[in-house]
Tab-separated table of C-alpha atoms in Angstrom:
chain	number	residue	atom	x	y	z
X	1164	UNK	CA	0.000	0.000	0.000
X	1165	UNK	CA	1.022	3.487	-1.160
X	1166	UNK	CA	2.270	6.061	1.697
X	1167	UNK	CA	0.979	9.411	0.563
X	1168	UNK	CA	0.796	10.801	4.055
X	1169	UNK	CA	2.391	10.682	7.394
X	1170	UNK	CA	1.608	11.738	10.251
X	1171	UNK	CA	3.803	13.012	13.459
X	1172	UNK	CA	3.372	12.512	17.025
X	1173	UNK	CA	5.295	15.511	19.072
X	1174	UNK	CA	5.851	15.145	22.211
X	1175	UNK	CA	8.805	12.427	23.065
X	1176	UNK	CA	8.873	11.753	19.405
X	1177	UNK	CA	10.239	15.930	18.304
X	1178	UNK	CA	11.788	16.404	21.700
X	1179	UNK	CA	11.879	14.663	24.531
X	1180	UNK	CA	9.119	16.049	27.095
X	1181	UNK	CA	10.599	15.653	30.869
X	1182	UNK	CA	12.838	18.891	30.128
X	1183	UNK	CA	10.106	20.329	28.785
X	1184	UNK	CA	7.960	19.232	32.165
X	1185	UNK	CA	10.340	20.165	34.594
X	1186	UNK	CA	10.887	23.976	32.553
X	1187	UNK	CA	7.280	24.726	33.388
X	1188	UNK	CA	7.189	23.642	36.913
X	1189	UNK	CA	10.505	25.292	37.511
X	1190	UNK	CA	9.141	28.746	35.719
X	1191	UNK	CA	5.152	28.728	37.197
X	1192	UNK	CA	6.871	28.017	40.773
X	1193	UNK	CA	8.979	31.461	40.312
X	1194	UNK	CA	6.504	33.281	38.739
X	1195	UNK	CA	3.970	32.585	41.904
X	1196	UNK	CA	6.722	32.810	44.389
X	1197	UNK	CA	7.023	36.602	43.239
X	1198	UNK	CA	3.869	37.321	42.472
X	1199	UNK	CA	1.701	35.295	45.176
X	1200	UNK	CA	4.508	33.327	47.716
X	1201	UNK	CA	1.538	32.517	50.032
X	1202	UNK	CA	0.464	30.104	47.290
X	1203	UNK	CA	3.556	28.749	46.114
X	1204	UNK	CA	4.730	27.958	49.706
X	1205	UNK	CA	1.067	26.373	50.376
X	1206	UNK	CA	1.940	24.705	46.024
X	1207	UNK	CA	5.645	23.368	45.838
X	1208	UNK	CA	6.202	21.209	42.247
X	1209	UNK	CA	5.326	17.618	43.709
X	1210	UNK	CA	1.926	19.193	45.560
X	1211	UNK	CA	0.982	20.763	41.845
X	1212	UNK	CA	1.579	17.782	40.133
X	1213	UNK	CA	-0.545	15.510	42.088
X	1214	UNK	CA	-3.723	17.744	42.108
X	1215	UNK	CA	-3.068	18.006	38.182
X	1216	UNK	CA	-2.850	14.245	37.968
X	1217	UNK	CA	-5.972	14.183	40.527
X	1218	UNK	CA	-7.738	16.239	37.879
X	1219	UNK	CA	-6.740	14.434	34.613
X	1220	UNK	CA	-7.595	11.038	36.889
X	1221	UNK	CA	-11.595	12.759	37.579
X	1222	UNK	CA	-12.590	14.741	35.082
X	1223	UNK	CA	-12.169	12.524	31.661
X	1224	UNK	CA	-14.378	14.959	29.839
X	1225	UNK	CA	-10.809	17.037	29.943
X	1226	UNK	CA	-8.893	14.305	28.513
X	1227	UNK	CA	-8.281	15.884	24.877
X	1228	UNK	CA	-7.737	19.510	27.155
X	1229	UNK	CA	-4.409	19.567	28.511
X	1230	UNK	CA	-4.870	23.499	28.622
X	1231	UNK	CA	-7.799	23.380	30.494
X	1232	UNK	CA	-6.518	20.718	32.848
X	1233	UNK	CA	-3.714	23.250	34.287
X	1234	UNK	CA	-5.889	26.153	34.317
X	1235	UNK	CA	-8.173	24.231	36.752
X	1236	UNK	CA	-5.330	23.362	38.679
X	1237	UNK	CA	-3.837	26.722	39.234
X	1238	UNK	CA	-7.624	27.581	39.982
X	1239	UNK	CA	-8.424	25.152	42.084
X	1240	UNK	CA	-4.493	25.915	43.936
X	1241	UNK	CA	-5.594	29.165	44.554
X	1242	UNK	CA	-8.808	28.868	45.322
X	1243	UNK	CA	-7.494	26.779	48.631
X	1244	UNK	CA	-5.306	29.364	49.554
X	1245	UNK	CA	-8.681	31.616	49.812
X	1246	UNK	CA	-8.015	33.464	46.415
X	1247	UNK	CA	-10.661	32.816	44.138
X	1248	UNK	CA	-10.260	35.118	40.946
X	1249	UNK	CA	-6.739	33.551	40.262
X	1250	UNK	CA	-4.203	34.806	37.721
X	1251	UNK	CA	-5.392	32.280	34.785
X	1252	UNK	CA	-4.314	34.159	31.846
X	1253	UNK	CA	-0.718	35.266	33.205
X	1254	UNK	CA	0.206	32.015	34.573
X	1255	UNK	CA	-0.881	30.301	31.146
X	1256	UNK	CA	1.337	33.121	29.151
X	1257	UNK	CA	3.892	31.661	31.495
X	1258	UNK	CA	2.895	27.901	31.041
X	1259	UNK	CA	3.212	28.188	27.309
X	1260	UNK	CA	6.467	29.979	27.227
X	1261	UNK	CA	8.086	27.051	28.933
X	1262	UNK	CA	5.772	24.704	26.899
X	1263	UNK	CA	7.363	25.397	23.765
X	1264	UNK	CA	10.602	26.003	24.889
X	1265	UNK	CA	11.657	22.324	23.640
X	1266	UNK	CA	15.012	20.905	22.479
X	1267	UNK	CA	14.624	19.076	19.217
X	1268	UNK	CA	15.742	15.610	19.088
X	1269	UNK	CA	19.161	16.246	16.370
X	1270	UNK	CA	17.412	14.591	13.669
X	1271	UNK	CA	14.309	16.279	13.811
X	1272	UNK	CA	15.516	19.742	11.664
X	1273	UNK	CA	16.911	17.365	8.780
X	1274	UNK	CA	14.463	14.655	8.960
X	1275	UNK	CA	11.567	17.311	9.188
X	1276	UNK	CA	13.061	19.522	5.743
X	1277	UNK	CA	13.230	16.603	3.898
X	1278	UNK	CA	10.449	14.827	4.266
X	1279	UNK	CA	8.414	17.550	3.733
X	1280	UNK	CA	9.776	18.418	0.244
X	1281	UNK	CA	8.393	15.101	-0.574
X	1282	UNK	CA	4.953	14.257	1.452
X	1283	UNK	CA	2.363	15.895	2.856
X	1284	UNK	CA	3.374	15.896	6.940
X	1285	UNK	CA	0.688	16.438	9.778
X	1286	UNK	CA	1.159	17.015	13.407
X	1287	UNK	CA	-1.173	14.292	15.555
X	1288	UNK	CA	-1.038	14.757	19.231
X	1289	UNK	CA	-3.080	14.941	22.439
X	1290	UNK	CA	-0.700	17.993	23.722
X	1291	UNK	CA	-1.022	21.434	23.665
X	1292	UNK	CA	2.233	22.571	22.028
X	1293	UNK	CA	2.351	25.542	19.279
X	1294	UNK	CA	4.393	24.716	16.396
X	1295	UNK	CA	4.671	28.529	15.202
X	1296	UNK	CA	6.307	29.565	18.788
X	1297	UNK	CA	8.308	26.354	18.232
X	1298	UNK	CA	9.462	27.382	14.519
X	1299	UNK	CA	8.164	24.016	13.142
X	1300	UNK	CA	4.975	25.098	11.316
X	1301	UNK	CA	6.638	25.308	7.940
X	1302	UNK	CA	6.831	21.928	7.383
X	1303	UNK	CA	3.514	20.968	8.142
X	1304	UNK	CA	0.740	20.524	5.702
X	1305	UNK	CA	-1.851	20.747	8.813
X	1306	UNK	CA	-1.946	20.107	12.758
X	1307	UNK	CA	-3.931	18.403	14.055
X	1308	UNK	CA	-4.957	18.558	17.921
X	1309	UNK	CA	-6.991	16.655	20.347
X	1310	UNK	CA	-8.219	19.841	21.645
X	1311	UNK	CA	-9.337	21.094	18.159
X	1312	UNK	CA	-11.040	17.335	17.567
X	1313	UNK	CA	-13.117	16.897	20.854
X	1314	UNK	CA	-11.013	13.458	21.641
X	1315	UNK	CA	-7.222	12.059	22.440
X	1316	UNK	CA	-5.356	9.599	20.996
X	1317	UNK	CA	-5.867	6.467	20.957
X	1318	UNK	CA	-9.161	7.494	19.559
X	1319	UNK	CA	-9.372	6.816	16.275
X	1320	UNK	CA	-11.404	9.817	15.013
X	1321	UNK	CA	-8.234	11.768	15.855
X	1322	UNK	CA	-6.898	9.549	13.133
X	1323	UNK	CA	-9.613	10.100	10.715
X	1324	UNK	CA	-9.786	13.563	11.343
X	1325	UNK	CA	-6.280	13.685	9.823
X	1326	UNK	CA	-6.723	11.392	6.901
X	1327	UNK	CA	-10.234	13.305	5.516
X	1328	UNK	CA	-8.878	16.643	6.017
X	1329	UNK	CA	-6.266	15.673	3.778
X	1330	UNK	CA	-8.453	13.870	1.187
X	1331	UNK	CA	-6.222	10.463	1.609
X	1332	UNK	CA	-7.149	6.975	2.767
X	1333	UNK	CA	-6.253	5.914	6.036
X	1334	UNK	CA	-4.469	2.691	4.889
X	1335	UNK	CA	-2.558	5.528	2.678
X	1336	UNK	CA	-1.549	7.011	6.098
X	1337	UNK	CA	1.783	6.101	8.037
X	1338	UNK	CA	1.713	7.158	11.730
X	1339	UNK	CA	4.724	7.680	13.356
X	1340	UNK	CA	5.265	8.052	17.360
X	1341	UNK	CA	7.018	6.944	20.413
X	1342	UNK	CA	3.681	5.781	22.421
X	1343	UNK	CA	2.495	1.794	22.117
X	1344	UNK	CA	-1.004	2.287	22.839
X	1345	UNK	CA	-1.759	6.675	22.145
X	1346	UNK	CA	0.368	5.794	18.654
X	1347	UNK	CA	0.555	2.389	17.376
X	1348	UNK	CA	-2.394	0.850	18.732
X	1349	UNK	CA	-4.394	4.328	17.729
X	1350	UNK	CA	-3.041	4.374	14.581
X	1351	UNK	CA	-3.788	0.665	13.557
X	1352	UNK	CA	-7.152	0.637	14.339
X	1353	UNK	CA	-7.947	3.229	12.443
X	1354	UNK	CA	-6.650	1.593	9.604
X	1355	UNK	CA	-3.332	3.592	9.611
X	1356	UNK	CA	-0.186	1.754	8.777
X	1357	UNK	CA	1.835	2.304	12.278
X	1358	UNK	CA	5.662	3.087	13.177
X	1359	UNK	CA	7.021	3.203	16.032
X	1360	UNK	CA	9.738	5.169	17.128
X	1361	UNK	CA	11.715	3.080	19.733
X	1362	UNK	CA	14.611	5.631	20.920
X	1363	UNK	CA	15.447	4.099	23.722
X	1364	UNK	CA	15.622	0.421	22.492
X	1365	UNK	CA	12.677	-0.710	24.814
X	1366	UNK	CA	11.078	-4.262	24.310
X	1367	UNK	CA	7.715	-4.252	22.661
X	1368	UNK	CA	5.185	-4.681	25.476
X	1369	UNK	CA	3.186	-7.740	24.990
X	1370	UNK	CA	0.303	-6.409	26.456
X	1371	UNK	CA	-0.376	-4.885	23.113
X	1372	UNK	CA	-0.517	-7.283	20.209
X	1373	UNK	CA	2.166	-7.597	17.937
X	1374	UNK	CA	5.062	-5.556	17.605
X	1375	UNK	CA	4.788	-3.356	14.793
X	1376	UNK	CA	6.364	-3.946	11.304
X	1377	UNK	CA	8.312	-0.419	11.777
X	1378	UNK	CA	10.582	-0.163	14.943
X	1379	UNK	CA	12.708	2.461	14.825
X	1380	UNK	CA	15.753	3.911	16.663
X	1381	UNK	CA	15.624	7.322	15.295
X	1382	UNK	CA	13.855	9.128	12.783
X	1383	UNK	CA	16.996	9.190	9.978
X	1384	UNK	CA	15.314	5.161	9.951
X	1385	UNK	CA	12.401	5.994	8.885
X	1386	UNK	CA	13.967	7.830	5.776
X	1387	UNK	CA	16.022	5.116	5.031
X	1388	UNK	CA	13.032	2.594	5.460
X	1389	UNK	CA	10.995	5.140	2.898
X	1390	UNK	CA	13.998	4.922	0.659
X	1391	UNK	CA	14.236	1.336	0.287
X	1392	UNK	CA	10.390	0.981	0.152
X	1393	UNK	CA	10.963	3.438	-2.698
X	1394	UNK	CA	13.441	1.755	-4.682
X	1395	UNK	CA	12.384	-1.509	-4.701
X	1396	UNK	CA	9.298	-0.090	-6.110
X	1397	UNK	CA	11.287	0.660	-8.738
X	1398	UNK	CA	10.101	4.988	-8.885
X	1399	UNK	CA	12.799	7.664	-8.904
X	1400	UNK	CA	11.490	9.066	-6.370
X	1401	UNK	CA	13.435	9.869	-3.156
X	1402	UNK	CA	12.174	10.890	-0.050
């Protein structure tokens, strides 16, 4: 089957996230500490981080949000320290400056600029970063978010979303990410053909059928894998 498509996880597949985790933590805790240190004594990182994974854990109906999970955090933070109009819209500018201060992965740039000479590439994720602040945009035909679609990955309208917007059949579709079940698994059911990229040399979980046809250590292997698939079908054609 024909690849005229792929799409892109971000997150731990672009850069790795835990830098990118720690960053905002780091930056929200400084930010309250001058602005409001009654709350980030009451707040330090591990007490934010567990009411944030307390609200992810309750309210499902915010699982495609990750922007409106740490807003109701910071609210509901604030709210126990007896201040209930908190600072929402200053502590998010300061949230997404950290968000999308990532470190690409080295072959990102290179894998990223040539690909996209070649085929259309999307952006498929469940997270809330912004590709324009990141200086990624360019080489994406269209992004496409969970908060935009209503529902995360694995769901596989996220998948289909993709695939219609771009006029191309799912099996026509190669998803590439680092995830077993948000990626692969997503990505197969929805009749996507599925990589997945393996940086760290981990075992294929069981737990979660097959391994998939694609493992790869880096993304410069999923070029080469193109490649081949390209010249043994015999086109002149390199991507």
């Amino acid at each position: 089957m024909p690849i005229k498509a792929i799409t892109l996880d971000l997150d731990d597949t672009l850069w790795p996230m835990a830098p990118v985790l720690n960053a905002v933590a780091r930056d929200i805790q400084t930010w309250l500490y001058a602005h409001y240190p009654e709350v980030a004594k009451a707040w330090p990182i591990a007490a934010l981080r567990e009411l944030r994974a307390q609200i992810s854990a309750k309210r499902r109906d915010l699982s495609h949000d990750f922007s409106a999970q740490s807003r109701l955090t910071m609210q509901r933070a604030f709210a126990a320290c007896g201040i209930h109009e908190a600072p929402l819209d200053a502590l998010a500018e300061v949230y997404y400056d950290a968000r999308n201060r990532v470190e690409l992965y080295p072959d990102t740039l290179p894998v990223l600029r040539h690909l996209s000479a070649y085929l259309p590439l999307v952006s498929l994720t469940n997270g809330n970063a912004d590709l324009q602040r990141i200086g990624l945009d360019e080489y994406f035909a269209l992004q496409v978010c969970a908060y935009d679609i209503g529902c995360a990955k694995p769901d596989v309208r996220i998948f289909h979303s993709a695939a219609t917007q771009l006029g191309i059949a799912p099996e026509e579709m190669l998803h590439v990410g680092d995830d077993p079940i948000m990626d692969v698994a997503g990505a197969r059911n929805a009749g996507f053909q599925a990589a997945w990229l393996n940086r760290h040399g981990a075992s294929w979980p069981s737990t979660h059928g097959s391994a998939p046809e694609l493992d790869l250590g880096d993304l410069h292997a999923l070029v080469d894998w193109l490649e081949a698939r390209l010249t043994n079908a015999g086109t002149d054609c390199c991507i």
